[in-house]
Amino acid sequence: MKKILFAGFALLFFTTVVNAQLFNPFKVDISAGAAIPAGTGSKAGVLFALEPKFSPISKLAVGLRLEAAITGRGYVSSSSQQGSSSVVASGNVAASASYLATCDYYLPGIIFRPFVGAGTGIYSLASESFSVNGQNTSVSQTAGTKFGGMTRVGFELRHFRLALEYNFIGKTTITASDGYGNTLVTTGKNSYAGIKIGFFLGGGRK
């Protein structure tokens, strides 16, 4: 029995060493695409990302995603004035950045490699100002940071990469007064989807 266990561990060790010799564990993803923010009144924009990665085994890659997304966030405002209804506002276009620790798992494949992944980290939200439709007021949101997460699916074809991502970020709530003395409670969604295409340097078979 001990000989069988020893042989099994030896085979596992040998397989790991061979895989490490066949694959380059370091690579850098470079991508760009569309950023589609959630919420009514939002405006789609663009994103750019850089993601250095390390693969301890060929099916797993851990990395650090650095991304900038340029979008216009949407807001929904409601007045404290009795009988008033919610109104929609759209903020000016602004950039936000994110810094996420990521992990991708690759399904079986050599040239065509589907993957699923996730990440978590810090989202740095830019300051933004907007005018509320139908109200005599302008509201500003100061810059800030929020903790969030990301999930994604996609595939790699040789050194080409395509990914669909969704970034989960908490809402922002702002309270302000309009020109008539009414209090406006404004809620904005910060989450956004990303459609990314790009390529990677390094990685793959040696």
PDB file of N, CA and C in Angstrom, residues 105-201:
ATOM      1  N   TYR A 105     -10.009  30.356 -14.066  1.00  0.00           N
ATOM      2  CA  TYR A 105      -9.882  28.901 -14.197  1.00  0.00           C
ATOM      3  C   TYR A 105     -10.155  28.537 -15.650  1.00  0.00           C
ATOM      4  N   TYR A 106      -9.247  27.803 -16.270  1.00  0.00           N
ATOM      5  CA  TYR A 106      -9.349  27.442 -17.682  1.00  0.00           C
ATOM      6  C   TYR A 106      -9.923  26.037 -17.851  1.00  0.00           C
ATOM      7  N   LEU A 107     -10.903  25.923 -18.726  1.00  0.00           N
ATOM      8  CA  LEU A 107     -11.463  24.629 -19.084  1.00  0.00           C
ATOM      9  C   LEU A 107     -10.509  23.941 -20.058  1.00  0.00           C
ATOM     10  N   PRO A 108     -10.665  22.627 -20.256  1.00  0.00           N
ATOM     11  CA  PRO A 108      -9.722  21.895 -21.117  1.00  0.00           C
ATOM     12  C   PRO A 108      -9.611  22.500 -22.514  1.00  0.00           C
ATOM     13  N   GLY A 109      -8.404  22.635 -22.996  1.00  0.00           N
ATOM     14  CA  GLY A 109      -8.139  23.184 -24.321  1.00  0.00           C
ATOM     15  C   GLY A 109      -6.675  23.567 -24.443  1.00  0.00           C
ATOM     16  N   ILE A 110      -6.171  23.612 -25.655  1.00  0.00           N
ATOM     17  CA  ILE A 110      -4.775  23.983 -25.887  1.00  0.00           C
ATOM     18  C   ILE A 110      -4.701  25.285 -26.678  1.00  0.00           C
ATOM     19  N   ILE A 111      -5.262  25.290 -27.893  1.00  0.00           N
ATOM     20  CA  ILE A 111      -5.276  26.515 -28.694  1.00  0.00           C
ATOM     21  C   ILE A 111      -6.476  27.384 -28.324  1.00  0.00           C
ATOM     22  N   PHE A 112      -7.664  26.766 -28.225  1.00  0.00           N
ATOM     23  CA  PHE A 112      -8.883  27.460 -27.795  1.00  0.00           C
ATOM     24  C   PHE A 112      -9.108  27.129 -26.324  1.00  0.00           C
ATOM     25  N   ARG A 113      -9.069  28.153 -25.443  1.00  0.00           N
ATOM     26  CA  ARG A 113      -9.122  27.926 -23.999  1.00  0.00           C
ATOM     27  C   ARG A 113     -10.235  28.765 -23.361  1.00  0.00           C
ATOM     28  N   PRO A 114     -11.432  28.191 -23.145  1.00  0.00           N
ATOM     29  CA  PRO A 114     -12.482  28.905 -22.423  1.00  0.00           C
ATOM     30  C   PRO A 114     -12.089  29.053 -20.948  1.00  0.00           C
ATOM     31  N   PHE A 115     -12.612  30.103 -20.300  1.00  0.00           N
ATOM     32  CA  PHE A 115     -12.297  30.302 -18.884  1.00  0.00           C
ATOM     33  C   PHE A 115     -13.453  30.987 -18.161  1.00  0.00           C
ATOM     34  N   VAL A 116     -13.464  30.820 -16.858  1.00  0.00           N
ATOM     35  CA  VAL A 116     -14.350  31.564 -15.962  1.00  0.00           C
ATOM     36  C   VAL A 116     -13.457  32.198 -14.903  1.00  0.00           C
ATOM     37  N   GLY A 117     -13.880  33.351 -14.394  1.00  0.00           N
ATOM     38  CA  GLY A 117     -13.026  34.019 -13.430  1.00  0.00           C
ATOM     39  C   GLY A 117     -13.796  34.939 -12.506  1.00  0.00           C
ATOM     40  N   ALA A 118     -13.095  35.438 -11.495  1.00  0.00           N
ATOM     41  CA  ALA A 118     -13.682  36.356 -10.526  1.00  0.00           C
ATOM     42  C   ALA A 118     -12.568  37.207  -9.934  1.00  0.00           C
ATOM     43  N   GLY A 119     -12.966  38.292  -9.283  1.00  0.00           N
ATOM     44  CA  GLY A 119     -11.990  39.161  -8.648  1.00  0.00           C
ATOM     45  C   GLY A 119     -12.638  40.019  -7.581  1.00  0.00           C
ATOM     46  N   THR A 120     -11.815  40.601  -6.740  1.00  0.00           N
ATOM     47  CA  THR A 120     -12.316  41.489  -5.698  1.00  0.00           C
ATOM     48  C   THR A 120     -11.264  42.538  -5.393  1.00  0.00           C
ATOM     49  N   GLY A 121     -11.721  43.738  -4.994  1.00  0.00           N
ATOM     50  CA  GLY A 121     -10.765  44.792  -4.704  1.00  0.00           C
ATOM     51  C   GLY A 121     -11.418  46.151  -4.561  1.00  0.00           C
ATOM     52  N   ILE A 122     -10.668  47.189  -4.909  1.00  0.00           N
ATOM     53  CA  ILE A 122     -11.066  48.570  -4.675  1.00  0.00           C
ATOM     54  C   ILE A 122     -11.444  49.256  -5.991  1.00  0.00           C
ATOM     55  N   TYR A 123     -12.571  49.978  -5.961  1.00  0.00           N
ATOM     56  CA  TYR A 123     -13.005  50.810  -7.091  1.00  0.00           C
ATOM     57  C   TYR A 123     -12.897  52.275  -6.668  1.00  0.00           C
ATOM     58  N   SER A 124     -12.154  53.052  -7.420  1.00  0.00           N
ATOM     59  CA  SER A 124     -11.986  54.474  -7.153  1.00  0.00           C
ATOM     60  C   SER A 124     -12.909  55.258  -8.082  1.00  0.00           C
ATOM     61  N   LEU A 125     -13.933  55.890  -7.513  1.00  0.00           N
ATOM     62  CA  LEU A 125     -14.961  56.582  -8.297  1.00  0.00           C
ATOM     63  C   LEU A 125     -14.616  58.059  -8.432  1.00  0.00           C
ATOM     64  N   ALA A 126     -14.692  58.564  -9.641  1.00  0.00           N
ATOM     65  CA  ALA A 126     -14.359  59.963  -9.902  1.00  0.00           C
ATOM     66  C   ALA A 126     -15.476  60.878  -9.420  1.00  0.00           C
ATOM     67  N   SER A 127     -15.130  62.142  -9.158  1.00  0.00           N
ATOM     68  CA  SER A 127     -16.148  63.130  -8.824  1.00  0.00           C
ATOM     69  C   SER A 127     -17.005  63.400 -10.056  1.00  0.00           C
ATOM     70  N   GLU A 128     -18.242  63.809  -9.820  1.00  0.00           N
ATOM     71  CA  GLU A 128     -19.179  63.973 -10.929  1.00  0.00           C
ATOM     72  C   GLU A 128     -20.233  64.998 -10.545  1.00  0.00           C
ATOM     73  N   SER A 129     -20.713  65.761 -11.520  1.00  0.00           N
ATOM     74  CA  SER A 129     -21.789  66.716 -11.291  1.00  0.00           C
ATOM     75  C   SER A 129     -22.876  66.512 -12.334  1.00  0.00           C
ATOM     76  N   PHE A 130     -24.109  66.830 -11.964  1.00  0.00           N
ATOM     77  CA  PHE A 130     -25.216  66.641 -12.894  1.00  0.00           C
ATOM     78  C   PHE A 130     -26.379  67.531 -12.503  1.00  0.00           C
ATOM     79  N   SER A 131     -27.234  67.840 -13.485  1.00  0.00           N
ATOM     80  CA  SER A 131     -28.449  68.614 -13.261  1.00  0.00           C
ATOM     81  C   SER A 131     -29.638  67.681 -13.298  1.00  0.00           C
ATOM     82  N   VAL A 132     -30.540  67.852 -12.356  1.00  0.00           N
ATOM     83  CA  VAL A 132     -31.714  66.997 -12.276  1.00  0.00           C
ATOM     84  C   VAL A 132     -32.796  67.534 -13.195  1.00  0.00           C
ATOM     85  N   ASN A 133     -33.319  66.681 -14.061  1.00  0.00           N
ATOM     86  CA  ASN A 133     -34.349  67.087 -15.013  1.00  0.00           C
ATOM     87  C   ASN A 133     -35.592  67.585 -14.283  1.00  0.00           C
ATOM     88  N   GLY A 134     -36.058  68.739 -14.689  1.00  0.00           N
ATOM     89  CA  GLY A 134     -37.290  69.253 -14.113  1.00  0.00           C
ATOM     90  C   GLY A 134     -37.098  69.912 -12.762  1.00  0.00           C
ATOM     91  N   GLN A 135     -35.866  70.010 -12.264  1.00  0.00           N
ATOM     92  CA  GLN A 135     -35.622  70.631 -10.970  1.00  0.00           C
ATOM     93  C   GLN A 135     -34.596  71.752 -11.139  1.00  0.00           C
ATOM     94  N   ASN A 136     -34.764  72.817 -10.398  1.00  0.00           N
ATOM     95  CA  ASN A 136     -33.839  73.950 -10.472  1.00  0.00           C
ATOM     96  C   ASN A 136     -32.658  73.699  -9.534  1.00  0.00           C
ATOM     97  N   THR A 137     -31.841  72.708  -9.865  1.00  0.00           N
ATOM     98  CA  THR A 137     -30.721  72.373  -8.988  1.00  0.00           C
ATOM     99  C   THR A 137     -29.642  71.630  -9.753  1.00  0.00           C
ATOM    100  N   SER A 138     -28.432  71.732  -9.254  1.00  0.00           N
ATOM    101  CA  SER A 138     -27.302  70.965  -9.766  1.00  0.00           C
ATOM    102  C   SER A 138     -26.643  70.274  -8.587  1.00  0.00           C
ATOM    103  N   VAL A 139     -26.352  68.995  -8.729  1.00  0.00           N
ATOM    104  CA  VAL A 139     -25.822  68.185  -7.635  1.00  0.00           C
ATOM    105  C   VAL A 139     -24.439  67.686  -8.015  1.00  0.00           C
ATOM    106  N   SER A 140     -23.542  67.640  -7.042  1.00  0.00           N
ATOM    107  CA  SER A 140     -22.191  67.146  -7.275  1.00  0.00           C
ATOM    108  C   SER A 140     -21.908  65.951  -6.381  1.00  0.00           C
ATOM    109  N   GLN A 141     -21.170  64.999  -6.924  1.00  0.00           N
ATOM    110  CA  GLN A 141     -20.719  63.845  -6.159  1.00  0.00           C
ATOM    111  C   GLN A 141     -19.200  63.915  -6.044  1.00  0.00           C
ATOM    112  N   THR A 142     -18.693  63.864  -4.825  1.00  0.00           N
ATOM    113  CA  THR A 142     -17.253  63.907  -4.637  1.00  0.00           C
ATOM    114  C   THR A 142     -16.633  62.551  -4.958  1.00  0.00           C
ATOM    115  N   ALA A 143     -15.339  62.558  -5.231  1.00  0.00           N
ATOM    116  CA  ALA A 143     -14.632  61.310  -5.507  1.00  0.00           C
ATOM    117  C   ALA A 143     -14.600  60.440  -4.253  1.00  0.00           C
ATOM    118  N   GLY A 144     -14.552  59.132  -4.441  1.00  0.00           N
ATOM    119  CA  GLY A 144     -14.523  58.211  -3.309  1.00  0.00           C
ATOM    120  C   GLY A 144     -14.114  56.823  -3.751  1.00  0.00           C
ATOM    121  N   THR A 145     -14.030  55.922  -2.804  1.00  0.00           N
ATOM    122  CA  THR A 145     -13.669  54.534  -3.096  1.00  0.00           C
ATOM    123  C   THR A 145     -14.711  53.592  -2.514  1.00  0.00           C
ATOM    124  N   LYS A 146     -14.902  52.463  -3.185  1.00  0.00           N
ATOM    125  CA  LYS A 146     -15.813  51.430  -2.714  1.00  0.00           C
ATOM    126  C   LYS A 146     -15.179  50.062  -2.938  1.00  0.00           C
ATOM    127  N   PHE A 147     -15.490  49.138  -2.039  1.00  0.00           N
ATOM    128  CA  PHE A 147     -15.045  47.753  -2.195  1.00  0.00           C
ATOM    129  C   PHE A 147     -16.062  47.023  -3.061  1.00  0.00           C
ATOM    130  N   GLY A 148     -15.588  46.217  -4.003  1.00  0.00           N
ATOM    131  CA  GLY A 148     -16.507  45.518  -4.901  1.00  0.00           C
ATOM    132  C   GLY A 148     -15.924  44.232  -5.439  1.00  0.00           C
ATOM    133  N   GLY A 149     -16.653  43.639  -6.364  1.00  0.00           N
ATOM    134  CA  GLY A 149     -16.223  42.371  -6.942  1.00  0.00           C
ATOM    135  C   GLY A 149     -16.538  42.296  -8.422  1.00  0.00           C
ATOM    136  N   MET A 150     -16.033  41.250  -9.061  1.00  0.00           N
ATOM    137  CA  MET A 150     -16.186  41.088 -10.507  1.00  0.00           C
ATOM    138  C   MET A 150     -16.270  39.604 -10.852  1.00  0.00           C
ATOM    139  N   THR A 151     -17.127  39.267 -11.810  1.00  0.00           N
ATOM    140  CA  THR A 151     -17.171  37.920 -12.378  1.00  0.00           C
ATOM    141  C   THR A 151     -17.012  38.031 -13.893  1.00  0.00           C
ATOM    142  N   ARG A 152     -16.491  36.967 -14.528  1.00  0.00           N
ATOM    143  CA  ARG A 152     -16.303  37.026 -15.974  1.00  0.00           C
ATOM    144  C   ARG A 152     -16.252  35.638 -16.585  1.00  0.00           C
ATOM    145  N   VAL A 153     -16.539  35.619 -17.883  1.00  0.00           N
ATOM    146  CA  VAL A 153     -16.383  34.424 -18.712  1.00  0.00           C
ATOM    147  C   VAL A 153     -15.751  34.874 -20.021  1.00  0.00           C
ATOM    148  N   GLY A 154     -15.103  33.955 -20.701  1.00  0.00           N
ATOM    149  CA  GLY A 154     -14.502  34.309 -21.977  1.00  0.00           C
ATOM    150  C   GLY A 154     -13.673  33.179 -22.539  1.00  0.00           C
ATOM    151  N   PHE A 155     -12.817  33.524 -23.483  1.00  0.00           N
ATOM    152  CA  PHE A 155     -11.937  32.507 -24.062  1.00  0.00           C
ATOM    153  C   PHE A 155     -10.666  33.159 -24.586  1.00  0.00           C
ATOM    154  N   GLU A 156      -9.642  32.338 -24.733  1.00  0.00           N
ATOM    155  CA  GLU A 156      -8.398  32.741 -25.372  1.00  0.00           C
ATOM    156  C   GLU A 156      -8.176  31.866 -26.595  1.00  0.00           C
ATOM    157  N   LEU A 157      -7.770  32.476 -27.685  1.00  0.00           N
ATOM    158  CA  LEU A 157      -7.454  31.765 -28.924  1.00  0.00           C
ATOM    159  C   LEU A 157      -6.041  32.167 -29.313  1.00  0.00           C
ATOM    160  N   ARG A 158      -5.107  31.266 -29.081  1.00  0.00           N
ATOM    161  CA  ARG A 158      -3.678  31.594 -29.178  1.00  0.00           C
ATOM    162  C   ARG A 158      -3.406  32.777 -28.249  1.00  0.00           C
ATOM    163  N   HIS A 159      -3.016  33.934 -28.771  1.00  0.00           N
ATOM    164  CA  HIS A 159      -2.745  35.081 -27.896  1.00  0.00           C
ATOM    165  C   HIS A 159      -3.863  36.125 -27.946  1.00  0.00           C
ATOM    166  N   PHE A 160      -4.978  35.814 -28.598  1.00  0.00           N
ATOM    167  CA  PHE A 160      -6.148  36.692 -28.626  1.00  0.00           C
ATOM    168  C   PHE A 160      -7.039  36.359 -27.434  1.00  0.00           C
ATOM    169  N   ARG A 161      -7.671  37.381 -26.835  1.00  0.00           N
ATOM    170  CA  ARG A 161      -8.501  37.163 -25.650  1.00  0.00           C
ATOM    171  C   ARG A 161      -9.788  37.975 -25.758  1.00  0.00           C
ATOM    172  N   LEU A 162     -10.916  37.344 -25.410  1.00  0.00           N
ATOM    173  CA  LEU A 162     -12.212  38.017 -25.342  1.00  0.00           C
ATOM    174  C   LEU A 162     -12.857  37.674 -24.011  1.00  0.00           C
ATOM    175  N   ALA A 163     -13.434  38.675 -23.336  1.00  0.00           N
ATOM    176  CA  ALA A 163     -14.048  38.443 -22.025  1.00  0.00           C
ATOM    177  C   ALA A 163     -15.290  39.308 -21.849  1.00  0.00           C
ATOM    178  N   LEU A 164     -16.283  38.749 -21.174  1.00  0.00           N
ATOM    179  CA  LEU A 164     -17.475  39.472 -20.735  1.00  0.00           C
ATOM    180  C   LEU A 164     -17.420  39.545 -19.215  1.00  0.00           C
ATOM    181  N   GLU A 165     -17.441  40.756 -18.673  1.00  0.00           N
ATOM    182  CA  GLU A 165     -17.286  40.941 -17.229  1.00  0.00           C
ATOM    183  C   GLU A 165     -18.457  41.737 -16.660  1.00  0.00           C
ATOM    184  N   TYR A 166     -18.716  41.521 -15.361  1.00  0.00           N
ATOM    185  CA  TYR A 166     -19.662  42.387 -14.662  1.00  0.00           C
ATOM    186  C   TYR A 166     -19.038  42.791 -13.338  1.00  0.00           C
ATOM    187  N   ASN A 167     -19.009  44.100 -13.092  1.00  0.00           N
ATOM    188  CA  ASN A 167     -18.413  44.660 -11.890  1.00  0.00           C
ATOM    189  C   ASN A 167     -19.511  45.061 -10.907  1.00  0.00           C
ATOM    190  N   PHE A 168     -19.482  44.467  -9.721  1.00  0.00           N
ATOM    191  CA  PHE A 168     -20.483  44.728  -8.688  1.00  0.00           C
ATOM    192  C   PHE A 168     -19.932  45.782  -7.723  1.00  0.00           C
ATOM    193  N   ILE A 169     -20.550  46.976  -7.756  1.00  0.00           N
ATOM    194  CA  ILE A 169     -20.102  48.090  -6.915  1.00  0.00           C
ATOM    195  C   ILE A 169     -21.328  48.660  -6.200  1.00  0.00           C
ATOM    196  N   GLY A 170     -21.180  49.028  -4.951  1.00  0.00           N
ATOM    197  CA  GLY A 170     -22.294  49.559  -4.172  1.00  0.00           C
ATOM    198  C   GLY A 170     -22.832  50.874  -4.714  1.00  0.00           C
ATOM    199  N   LYS A 171     -24.090  51.167  -4.414  1.00  0.00           N
ATOM    200  CA  LYS A 171     -24.740  52.398  -4.866  1.00  0.00           C
ATOM    201  C   LYS A 171     -24.194  53.615  -4.117  1.00  0.00           C
ATOM    202  N   THR A 172     -24.427  54.785  -4.709  1.00  0.00           N
ATOM    203  CA  THR A 172     -24.078  56.058  -4.086  1.00  0.00           C
ATOM    204  C   THR A 172     -25.358  56.847  -3.843  1.00  0.00           C
ATOM    205  N   THR A 173     -25.508  57.385  -2.635  1.00  0.00           N
ATOM    206  CA  THR A 173     -26.683  58.188  -2.287  1.00  0.00           C
ATOM    207  C   THR A 173     -26.235  59.596  -1.909  1.00  0.00           C
ATOM    208  N   ILE A 174     -26.870  60.599  -2.522  1.00  0.00           N
ATOM    209  CA  ILE A 174     -26.534  62.002  -2.272  1.00  0.00           C
ATOM    210  C   ILE A 174     -27.807  62.739  -1.866  1.00  0.00           C
ATOM    211  N   THR A 175     -27.709  63.583  -0.854  1.00  0.00           N
ATOM    212  CA  THR A 175     -28.836  64.413  -0.430  1.00  0.00           C
ATOM    213  C   THR A 175     -28.494  65.876  -0.692  1.00  0.00           C
ATOM    214  N   ALA A 176     -29.393  66.595  -1.383  1.00  0.00           N
ATOM    215  CA  ALA A 176     -29.151  67.997  -1.717  1.00  0.00           C
ATOM    216  C   ALA A 176     -30.476  68.753  -1.691  1.00  0.00           C
ATOM    217  N   SER A 177     -30.400  70.082  -1.747  1.00  0.00           N
ATOM    218  CA  SER A 177     -31.597  70.926  -1.772  1.00  0.00           C
ATOM    219  C   SER A 177     -31.681  71.646  -3.108  1.00  0.00           C
ATOM    220  N   ASP A 178     -32.910  71.765  -3.646  1.00  0.00           N
ATOM    221  CA  ASP A 178     -33.076  72.493  -4.897  1.00  0.00           C
ATOM    222  C   ASP A 178     -33.334  73.970  -4.620  1.00  0.00           C
ATOM    223  N   GLY A 179     -33.571  74.723  -5.697  1.00  0.00           N
ATOM    224  CA  GLY A 179     -33.767  76.155  -5.558  1.00  0.00           C
ATOM    225  C   GLY A 179     -35.058  76.543  -4.865  1.00  0.00           C
ATOM    226  N   TYR A 180     -35.966  75.591  -4.622  1.00  0.00           N
ATOM    227  CA  TYR A 180     -37.240  75.877  -3.972  1.00  0.00           C
ATOM    228  C   TYR A 180     -37.252  75.413  -2.518  1.00  0.00           C
ATOM    229  N   GLY A 181     -36.117  74.969  -2.013  1.00  0.00           N
ATOM    230  CA  GLY A 181     -36.049  74.528  -0.625  1.00  0.00           C
ATOM    231  C   GLY A 181     -36.445  73.086  -0.414  1.00  0.00           C
ATOM    232  N   ASN A 182     -36.680  72.348  -1.479  1.00  0.00           N
ATOM    233  CA  ASN A 182     -37.023  70.934  -1.344  1.00  0.00           C
ATOM    234  C   ASN A 182     -35.749  70.091  -1.231  1.00  0.00           C
ATOM    235  N   THR A 183     -35.827  69.035  -0.444  1.00  0.00           N
ATOM    236  CA  THR A 183     -34.701  68.124  -0.289  1.00  0.00           C
ATOM    237  C   THR A 183     -34.777  67.025  -1.340  1.00  0.00           C
ATOM    238  N   LEU A 184     -33.689  66.828  -2.052  1.00  0.00           N
ATOM    239  CA  LEU A 184     -33.610  65.783  -3.070  1.00  0.00           C
ATOM    240  C   LEU A 184     -32.704  64.658  -2.577  1.00  0.00           C
ATOM    241  N   VAL A 185     -33.216  63.443  -2.623  1.00  0.00           N
ATOM    242  CA  VAL A 185     -32.416  62.262  -2.302  1.00  0.00           C
ATOM    243  C   VAL A 185     -32.087  61.571  -3.620  1.00  0.00           C
ATOM    244  N   THR A 186     -30.833  61.561  -3.988  1.00  0.00           N
ATOM    245  CA  THR A 186     -30.392  61.064  -5.291  1.00  0.00           C
ATOM    246  C   THR A 186     -29.605  59.776  -5.123  1.00  0.00           C
ATOM    247  N   THR A 187     -30.003  58.734  -5.858  1.00  0.00           N
ATOM    248  CA  THR A 187     -29.334  57.434  -5.792  1.00  0.00           C
ATOM    249  C   THR A 187     -28.742  57.093  -7.152  1.00  0.00           C
ATOM    250  N   GLY A 188     -27.483  56.709  -7.164  1.00  0.00           N
ATOM    251  CA  GLY A 188     -26.813  56.341  -8.408  1.00  0.00           C
ATOM    252  C   GLY A 188     -26.209  54.955  -8.322  1.00  0.00           C
ATOM    253  N   LYS A 189     -26.334  54.182  -9.391  1.00  0.00           N
ATOM    254  CA  LYS A 189     -25.729  52.852  -9.456  1.00  0.00           C
ATOM    255  C   LYS A 189     -24.324  52.962 -10.044  1.00  0.00           C
ATOM    256  N   ASN A 190     -23.377  52.290  -9.424  1.00  0.00           N
ATOM    257  CA  ASN A 190     -21.990  52.333  -9.878  1.00  0.00           C
ATOM    258  C   ASN A 190     -21.546  51.075 -10.620  1.00  0.00           C
ATOM    259  N   SER A 191     -22.332  50.000 -10.548  1.00  0.00           N
ATOM    260  CA  SER A 191     -21.962  48.748 -11.213  1.00  0.00           C
ATOM    261  C   SER A 191     -21.950  48.933 -12.730  1.00  0.00           C
ATOM    262  N   TYR A 192     -21.122  48.141 -13.407  1.00  0.00           N
ATOM    263  CA  TYR A 192     -21.088  48.222 -14.871  1.00  0.00           C
ATOM    264  C   TYR A 192     -20.609  46.909 -15.473  1.00  0.00           C
ATOM    265  N   ALA A 193     -21.040  46.674 -16.708  1.00  0.00           N
ATOM    266  CA  ALA A 193     -20.598  45.507 -17.469  1.00  0.00           C
ATOM    267  C   ALA A 193     -19.479  45.922 -18.411  1.00  0.00           C
ATOM    268  N   GLY A 194     -18.620  44.970 -18.740  1.00  0.00           N
ATOM    269  CA  GLY A 194     -17.528  45.239 -19.666  1.00  0.00           C
ATOM    270  C   GLY A 194     -17.455  44.183 -20.753  1.00  0.00           C
ATOM    271  N   ILE A 195     -17.314  44.617 -21.992  1.00  0.00           N
ATOM    272  CA  ILE A 195     -17.072  43.712 -23.124  1.00  0.00           C
ATOM    273  C   ILE A 195     -15.666  44.025 -23.622  1.00  0.00           C
ATOM    274  N   LYS A 196     -14.747  43.089 -23.446  1.00  0.00           N
ATOM    275  CA  LYS A 196     -13.330  43.380 -23.655  1.00  0.00           C
ATOM    276  C   LYS A 196     -12.706  42.451 -24.694  1.00  0.00           C
ATOM    277  N   ILE A 197     -11.904  43.038 -25.557  1.00  0.00           N
ATOM    278  CA  ILE A 197     -11.096  42.251 -26.482  1.00  0.00           C
ATOM    279  C   ILE A 197      -9.647  42.724 -26.341  1.00  0.00           C
ATOM    280  N   GLY A 198      -8.723  41.817 -26.578  1.00  0.00           N
ATOM    281  CA  GLY A 198      -7.325  42.191 -26.438  1.00  0.00           C
ATOM    282  C   GLY A 198      -6.407  41.026 -26.728  1.00  0.00           C
ATOM    283  N   PHE A 199      -5.236  41.089 -26.155  1.00  0.00           N
ATOM    284  CA  PHE A 199      -4.234  40.052 -26.368  1.00  0.00           C
ATOM    285  C   PHE A 199      -3.380  39.938 -25.113  1.00  0.00           C
ATOM    286  N   PHE A 200      -2.551  38.911 -25.052  1.00  0.00           N
ATOM    287  CA  PHE A 200      -1.645  38.792 -23.912  1.00  0.00           C
ATOM    288  C   PHE A 200      -0.230  38.508 -24.383  1.00  0.00           C
ATOM    289  N   LEU A 201       0.710  39.001 -23.595  1.00  0.00           N
ATOM    290  CA  LEU A 201       2.132  38.797 -23.844  1.00  0.00           C
ATOM    291  C   LEU A 201       2.656  37.747 -22.878  1.00  0.00           C
TER     292      LEU A 201
END
